[in-house]
mmCIF file of C-alpha atoms in Angstrom:
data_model
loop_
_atom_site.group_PDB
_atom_site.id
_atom_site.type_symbol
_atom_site.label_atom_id
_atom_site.label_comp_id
_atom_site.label_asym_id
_atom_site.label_seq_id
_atom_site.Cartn_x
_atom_site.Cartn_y
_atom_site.Cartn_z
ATOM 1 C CA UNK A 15 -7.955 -11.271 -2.052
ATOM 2 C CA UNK A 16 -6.698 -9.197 -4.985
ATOM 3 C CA UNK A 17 -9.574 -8.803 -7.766
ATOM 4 C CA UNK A 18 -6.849 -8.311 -10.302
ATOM 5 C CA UNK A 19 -4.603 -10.074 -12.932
ATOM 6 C CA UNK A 20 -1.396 -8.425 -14.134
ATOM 7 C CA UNK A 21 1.659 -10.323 -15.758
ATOM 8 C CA UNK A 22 4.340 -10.924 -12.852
ATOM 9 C CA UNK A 23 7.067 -9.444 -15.011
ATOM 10 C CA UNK A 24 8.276 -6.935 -17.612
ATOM 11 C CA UNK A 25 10.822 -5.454 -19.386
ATOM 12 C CA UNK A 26 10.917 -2.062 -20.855
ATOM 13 C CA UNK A 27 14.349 0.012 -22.560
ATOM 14 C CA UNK A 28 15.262 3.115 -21.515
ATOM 15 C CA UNK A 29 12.965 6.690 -22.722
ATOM 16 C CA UNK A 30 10.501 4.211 -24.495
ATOM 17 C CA UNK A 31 6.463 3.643 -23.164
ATOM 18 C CA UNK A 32 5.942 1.349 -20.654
ATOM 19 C CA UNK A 33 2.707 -0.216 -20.854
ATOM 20 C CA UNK A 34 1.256 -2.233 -17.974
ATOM 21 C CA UNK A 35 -1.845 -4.521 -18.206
ATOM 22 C CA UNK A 36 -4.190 -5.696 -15.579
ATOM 23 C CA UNK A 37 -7.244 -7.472 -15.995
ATOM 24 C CA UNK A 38 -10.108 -6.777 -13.611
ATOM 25 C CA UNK A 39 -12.702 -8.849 -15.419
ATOM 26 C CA UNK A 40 -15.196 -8.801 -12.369
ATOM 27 C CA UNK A 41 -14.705 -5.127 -11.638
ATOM 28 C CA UNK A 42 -18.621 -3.304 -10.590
ATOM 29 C CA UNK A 43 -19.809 -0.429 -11.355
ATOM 30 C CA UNK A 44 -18.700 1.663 -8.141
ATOM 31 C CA UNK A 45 -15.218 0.410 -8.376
ATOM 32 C CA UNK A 46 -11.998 2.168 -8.770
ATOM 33 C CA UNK A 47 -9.016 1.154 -10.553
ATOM 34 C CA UNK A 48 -5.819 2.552 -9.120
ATOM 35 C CA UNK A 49 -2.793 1.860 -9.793
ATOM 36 C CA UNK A 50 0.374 2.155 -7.046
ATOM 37 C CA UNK A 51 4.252 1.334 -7.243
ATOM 38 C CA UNK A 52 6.476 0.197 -4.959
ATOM 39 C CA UNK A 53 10.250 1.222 -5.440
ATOM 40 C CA UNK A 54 12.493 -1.478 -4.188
ATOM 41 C CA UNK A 55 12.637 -1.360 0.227
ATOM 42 C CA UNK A 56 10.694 1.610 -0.089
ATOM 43 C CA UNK A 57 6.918 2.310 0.851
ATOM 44 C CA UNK A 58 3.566 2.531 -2.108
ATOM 45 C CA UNK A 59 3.663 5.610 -4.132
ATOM 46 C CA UNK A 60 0.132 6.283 -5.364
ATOM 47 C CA UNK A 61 0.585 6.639 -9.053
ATOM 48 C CA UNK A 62 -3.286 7.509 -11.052
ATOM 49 C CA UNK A 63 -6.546 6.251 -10.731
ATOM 50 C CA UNK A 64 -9.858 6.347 -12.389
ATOM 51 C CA UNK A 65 -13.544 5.168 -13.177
ATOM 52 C CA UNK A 66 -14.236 5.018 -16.794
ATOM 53 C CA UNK A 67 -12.533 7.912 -18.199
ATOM 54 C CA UNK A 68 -8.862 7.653 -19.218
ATOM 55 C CA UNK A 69 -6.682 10.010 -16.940
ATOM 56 C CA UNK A 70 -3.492 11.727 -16.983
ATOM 57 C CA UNK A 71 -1.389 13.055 -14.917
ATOM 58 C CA UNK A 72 2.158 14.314 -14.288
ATOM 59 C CA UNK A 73 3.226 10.152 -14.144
ATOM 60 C CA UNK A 74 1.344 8.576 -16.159
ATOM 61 C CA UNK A 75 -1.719 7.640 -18.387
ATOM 62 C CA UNK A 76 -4.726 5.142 -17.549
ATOM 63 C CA UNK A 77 -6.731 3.510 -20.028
ATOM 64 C CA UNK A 78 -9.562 2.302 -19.192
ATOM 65 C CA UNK A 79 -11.413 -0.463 -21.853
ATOM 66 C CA UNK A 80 -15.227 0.683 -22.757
ATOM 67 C CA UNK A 81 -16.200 -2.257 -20.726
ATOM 68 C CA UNK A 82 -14.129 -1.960 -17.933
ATOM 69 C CA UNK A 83 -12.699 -5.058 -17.673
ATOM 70 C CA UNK A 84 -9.373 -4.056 -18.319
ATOM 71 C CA UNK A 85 -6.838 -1.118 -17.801
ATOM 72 C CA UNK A 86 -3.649 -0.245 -19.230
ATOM 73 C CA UNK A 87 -1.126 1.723 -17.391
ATOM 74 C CA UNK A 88 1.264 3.776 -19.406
ATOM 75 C CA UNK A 89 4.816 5.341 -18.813
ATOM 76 C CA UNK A 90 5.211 7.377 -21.357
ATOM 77 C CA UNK A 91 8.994 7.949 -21.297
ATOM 78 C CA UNK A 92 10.734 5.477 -18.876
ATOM 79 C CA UNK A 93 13.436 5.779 -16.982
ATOM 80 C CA UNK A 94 15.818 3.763 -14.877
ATOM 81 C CA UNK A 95 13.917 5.169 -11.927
ATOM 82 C CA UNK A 96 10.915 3.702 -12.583
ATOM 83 C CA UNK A 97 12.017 0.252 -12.089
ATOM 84 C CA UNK A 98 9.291 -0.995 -9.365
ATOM 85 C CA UNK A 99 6.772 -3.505 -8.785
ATOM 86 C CA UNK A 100 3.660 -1.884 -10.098
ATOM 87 C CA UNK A 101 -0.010 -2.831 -8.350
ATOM 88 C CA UNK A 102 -3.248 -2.991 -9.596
ATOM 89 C CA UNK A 103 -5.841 -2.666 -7.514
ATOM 90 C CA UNK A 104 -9.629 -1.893 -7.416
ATOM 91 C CA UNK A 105 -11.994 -0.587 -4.932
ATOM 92 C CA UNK A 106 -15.425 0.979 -4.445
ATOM 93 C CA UNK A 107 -15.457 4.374 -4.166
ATOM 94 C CA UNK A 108 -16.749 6.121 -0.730
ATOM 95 C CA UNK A 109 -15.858 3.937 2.555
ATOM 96 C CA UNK A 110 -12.569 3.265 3.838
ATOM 97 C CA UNK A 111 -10.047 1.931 2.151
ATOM 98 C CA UNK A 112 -8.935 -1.980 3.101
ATOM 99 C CA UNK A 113 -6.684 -1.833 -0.448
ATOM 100 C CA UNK A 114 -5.664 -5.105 -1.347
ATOM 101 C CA UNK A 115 -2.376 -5.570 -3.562
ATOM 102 C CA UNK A 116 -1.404 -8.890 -5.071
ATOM 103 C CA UNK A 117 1.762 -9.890 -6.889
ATOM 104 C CA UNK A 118 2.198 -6.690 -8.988
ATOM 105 C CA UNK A 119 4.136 -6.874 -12.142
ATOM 106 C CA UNK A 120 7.661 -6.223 -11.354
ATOM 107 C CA UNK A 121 8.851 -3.241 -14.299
ATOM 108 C CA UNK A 122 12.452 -3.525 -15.264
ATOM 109 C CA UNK A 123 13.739 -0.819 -17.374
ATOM 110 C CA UNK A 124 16.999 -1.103 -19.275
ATOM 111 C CA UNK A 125 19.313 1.452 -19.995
ATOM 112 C CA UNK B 9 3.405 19.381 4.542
ATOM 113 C CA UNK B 10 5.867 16.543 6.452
ATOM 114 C CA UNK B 11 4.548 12.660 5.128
ATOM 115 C CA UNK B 12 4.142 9.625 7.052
ATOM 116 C CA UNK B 13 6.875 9.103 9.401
ATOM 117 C CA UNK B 14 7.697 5.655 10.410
ATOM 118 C CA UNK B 15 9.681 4.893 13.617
ATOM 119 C CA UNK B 16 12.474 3.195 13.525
ATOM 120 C CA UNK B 17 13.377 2.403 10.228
ATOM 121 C CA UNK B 18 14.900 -0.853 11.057
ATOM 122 C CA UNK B 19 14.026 -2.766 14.411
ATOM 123 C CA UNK B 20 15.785 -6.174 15.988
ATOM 124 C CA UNK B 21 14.118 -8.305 18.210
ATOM 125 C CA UNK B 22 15.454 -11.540 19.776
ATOM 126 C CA UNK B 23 12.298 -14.440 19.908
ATOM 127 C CA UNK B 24 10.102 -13.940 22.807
ATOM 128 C CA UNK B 25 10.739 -9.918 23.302
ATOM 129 C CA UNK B 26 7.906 -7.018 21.875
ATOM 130 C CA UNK B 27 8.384 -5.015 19.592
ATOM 131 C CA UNK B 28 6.782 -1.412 18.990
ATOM 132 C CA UNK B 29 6.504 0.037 15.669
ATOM 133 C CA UNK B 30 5.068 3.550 15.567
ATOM 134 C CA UNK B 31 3.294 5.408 12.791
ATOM 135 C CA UNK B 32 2.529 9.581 12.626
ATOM 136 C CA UNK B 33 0.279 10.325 9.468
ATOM 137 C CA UNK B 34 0.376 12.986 7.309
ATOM 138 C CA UNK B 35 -0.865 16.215 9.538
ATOM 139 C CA UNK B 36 -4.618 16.555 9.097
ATOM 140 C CA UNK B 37 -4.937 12.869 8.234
ATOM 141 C CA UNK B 38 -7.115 11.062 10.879
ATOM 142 C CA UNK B 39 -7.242 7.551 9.322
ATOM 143 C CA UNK B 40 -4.093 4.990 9.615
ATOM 144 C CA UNK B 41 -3.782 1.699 7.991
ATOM 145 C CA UNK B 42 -1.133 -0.852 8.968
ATOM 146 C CA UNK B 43 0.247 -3.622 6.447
ATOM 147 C CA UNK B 44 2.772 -6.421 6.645
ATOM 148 C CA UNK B 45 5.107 -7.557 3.683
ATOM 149 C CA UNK B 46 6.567 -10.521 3.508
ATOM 150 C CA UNK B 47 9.786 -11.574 1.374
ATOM 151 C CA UNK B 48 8.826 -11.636 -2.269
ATOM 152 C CA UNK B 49 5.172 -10.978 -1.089
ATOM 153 C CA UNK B 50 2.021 -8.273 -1.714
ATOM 154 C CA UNK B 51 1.236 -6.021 1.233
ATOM 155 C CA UNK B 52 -1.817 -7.359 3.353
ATOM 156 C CA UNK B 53 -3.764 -5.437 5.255
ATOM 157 C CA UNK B 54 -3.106 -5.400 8.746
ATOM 158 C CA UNK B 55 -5.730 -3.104 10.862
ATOM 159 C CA UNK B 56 -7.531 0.377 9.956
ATOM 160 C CA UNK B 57 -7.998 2.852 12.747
ATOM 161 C CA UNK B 58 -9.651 6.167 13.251
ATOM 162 C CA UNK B 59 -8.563 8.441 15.944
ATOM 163 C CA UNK B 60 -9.231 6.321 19.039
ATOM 164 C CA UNK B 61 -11.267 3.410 17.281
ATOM 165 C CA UNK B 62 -10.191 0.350 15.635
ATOM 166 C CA UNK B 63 -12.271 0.473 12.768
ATOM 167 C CA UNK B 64 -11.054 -2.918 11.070
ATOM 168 C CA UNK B 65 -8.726 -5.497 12.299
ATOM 169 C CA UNK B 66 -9.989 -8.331 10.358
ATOM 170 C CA UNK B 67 -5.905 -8.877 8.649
ATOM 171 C CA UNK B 68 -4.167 -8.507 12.281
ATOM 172 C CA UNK B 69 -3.070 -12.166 13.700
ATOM 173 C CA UNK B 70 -5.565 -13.487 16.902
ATOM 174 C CA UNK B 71 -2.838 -13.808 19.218
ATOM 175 C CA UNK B 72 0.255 -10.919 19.723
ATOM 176 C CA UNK B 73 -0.548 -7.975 17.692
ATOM 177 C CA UNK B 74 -2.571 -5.359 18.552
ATOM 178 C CA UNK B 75 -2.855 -1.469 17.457
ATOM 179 C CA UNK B 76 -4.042 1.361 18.734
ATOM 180 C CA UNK B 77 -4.054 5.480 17.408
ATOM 181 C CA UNK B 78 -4.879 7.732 20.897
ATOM 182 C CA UNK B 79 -6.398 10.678 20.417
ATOM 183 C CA UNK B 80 -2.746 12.624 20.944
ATOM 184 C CA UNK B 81 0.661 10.870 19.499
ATOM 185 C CA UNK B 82 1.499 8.230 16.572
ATOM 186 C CA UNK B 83 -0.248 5.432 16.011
ATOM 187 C CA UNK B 84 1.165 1.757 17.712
ATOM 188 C CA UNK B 85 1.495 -1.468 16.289
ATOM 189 C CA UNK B 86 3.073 -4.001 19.461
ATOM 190 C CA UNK B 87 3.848 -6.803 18.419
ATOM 191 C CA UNK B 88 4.216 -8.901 21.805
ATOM 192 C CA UNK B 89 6.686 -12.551 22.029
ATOM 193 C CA UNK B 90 8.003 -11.986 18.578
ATOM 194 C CA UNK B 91 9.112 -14.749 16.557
ATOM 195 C CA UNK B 92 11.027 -15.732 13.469
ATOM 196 C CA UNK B 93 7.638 -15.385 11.098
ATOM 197 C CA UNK B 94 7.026 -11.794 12.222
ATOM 198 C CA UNK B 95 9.688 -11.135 10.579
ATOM 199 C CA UNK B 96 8.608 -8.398 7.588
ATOM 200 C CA UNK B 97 8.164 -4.954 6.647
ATOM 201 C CA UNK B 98 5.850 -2.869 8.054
ATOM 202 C CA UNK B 99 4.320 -0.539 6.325
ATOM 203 C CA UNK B 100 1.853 2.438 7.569
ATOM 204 C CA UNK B 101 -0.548 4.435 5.289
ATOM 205 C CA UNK B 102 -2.794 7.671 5.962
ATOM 206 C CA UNK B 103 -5.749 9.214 4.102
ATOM 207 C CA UNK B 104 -7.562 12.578 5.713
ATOM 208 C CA UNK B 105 -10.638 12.315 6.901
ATOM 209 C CA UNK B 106 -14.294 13.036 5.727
ATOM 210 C CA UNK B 107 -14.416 11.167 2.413
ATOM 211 C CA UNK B 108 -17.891 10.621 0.655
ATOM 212 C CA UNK B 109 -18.419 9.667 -2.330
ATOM 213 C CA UNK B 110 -15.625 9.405 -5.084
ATOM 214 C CA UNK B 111 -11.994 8.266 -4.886
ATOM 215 C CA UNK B 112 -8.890 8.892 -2.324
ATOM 216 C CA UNK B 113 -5.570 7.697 -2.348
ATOM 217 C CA UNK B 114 -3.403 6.383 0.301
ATOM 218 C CA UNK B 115 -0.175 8.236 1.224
ATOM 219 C CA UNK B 116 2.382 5.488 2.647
ATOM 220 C CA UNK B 117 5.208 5.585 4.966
ATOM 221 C CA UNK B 118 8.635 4.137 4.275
ATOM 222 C CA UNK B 119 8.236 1.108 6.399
ATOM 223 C CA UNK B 120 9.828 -0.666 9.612
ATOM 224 C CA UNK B 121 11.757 -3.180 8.712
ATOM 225 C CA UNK B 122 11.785 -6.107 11.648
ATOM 226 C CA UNK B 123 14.103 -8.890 12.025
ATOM 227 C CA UNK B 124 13.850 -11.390 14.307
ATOM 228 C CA UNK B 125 16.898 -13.308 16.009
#
């Protein structure tokens, strides 16, 4: 079952930041937080991940709280494309991957 | 570099026939993951599979489904006497092989979208 908490809906206008929470209060210390969207009918895009550093990338930003409990994904600029259900997930690093997605907040942006 | 191709893209079965959904990963990925996604649902893991090996099938029903990923050709979820609740996406993922330590990402295919009559 999903370790995660994120809000099951949001709103965002046009060219402003998104920013999506998720709480992953019971995250350990060789877990992962990634973060994945899913365009309407369409498969998981892979969107950023990270440990404890904050990363960015060509999508987006992800801030990571000092204590880890917590992430923050950011949009910087969205756009009506980005409308998706956005996933939270985390997972120990190494291994396979058995990902787990819950609920997802579902990102509406508005023109 | 070609991604994950899913085959077909949309499938109808009547209750009680099989259905065969069929997954190629990315080329030099050896690892496949199946999910299901129900209406207004989260993906759940189906089945994880090496080349040849069923690695984990702890999300794949008892009864009906099985997968395998031979050594040449896609990878096969069957799906034997289909009925109504099968009804769902399907979607595959692939990740290349020979991870250690440190952090991969899935690459998913667009999905196989099953109805059943």
């Amino acid at each position: 079952d999903a370790k995660t908490t994120q809000p099951t809906s949001m709103d965002c206008a046009e060219g402003r930041a998104a920013n999506l929470p998720c709480n992953h209060s019971t995250i350990s210390g060789n877990e992962y937080v990634y973060w994945y969207r899913q365009i309407h009918s369409q498969g998981p895009q892979y969107i950023i991940h990270g440990l404890k550093n904050n990363e960015t990338n060509e999508m987006a930003s992800l801030i990571i709280t000092e204590d880890r409990k917590s992430s923050t994904l950011i949009l910087p600029h969205a756009t009506l494309r980005d409308t998706a259900v956005y996933y939270c997930i985390v997972r120990p690093s190494g291994g396979y991957q058995k990902v787990t997605f819950g609920i997802g907040t579902k990102l509406q942006v508005i023109p | 570099n070609a991604g994950v191709m899913q085959n077909p893209r949309h499938l109808v079965r009547r209750r009680g026939q099989e259905a065969r959904l069929r997954c190629s990963p990315m080329k030099g990925h050896s690892h496949v993951y199946w999910y299901r996604q129900l209406p207004e649902e989260g993906l759940k893991f189906m089945v994880y599979l090496q080349k040849e090996n069923i690695i984990d099938e702890s999300g794949m029903p008892k009864e009906r489904f099985s997968a395998e990923f031979p050594k040449e050709g896609p990878s096969i979820l069957r799906i034997q006497q289909v009925v109504r609740g099968d009804s769902a996406a399907y979607f595959c993922a692939s990740s290349p092989p020979g991870q250690g330590v440190g952090s991969y990402e899935q690459y998913f295919g667009p999905g196989t979208r099953l109805t059943v009559t």
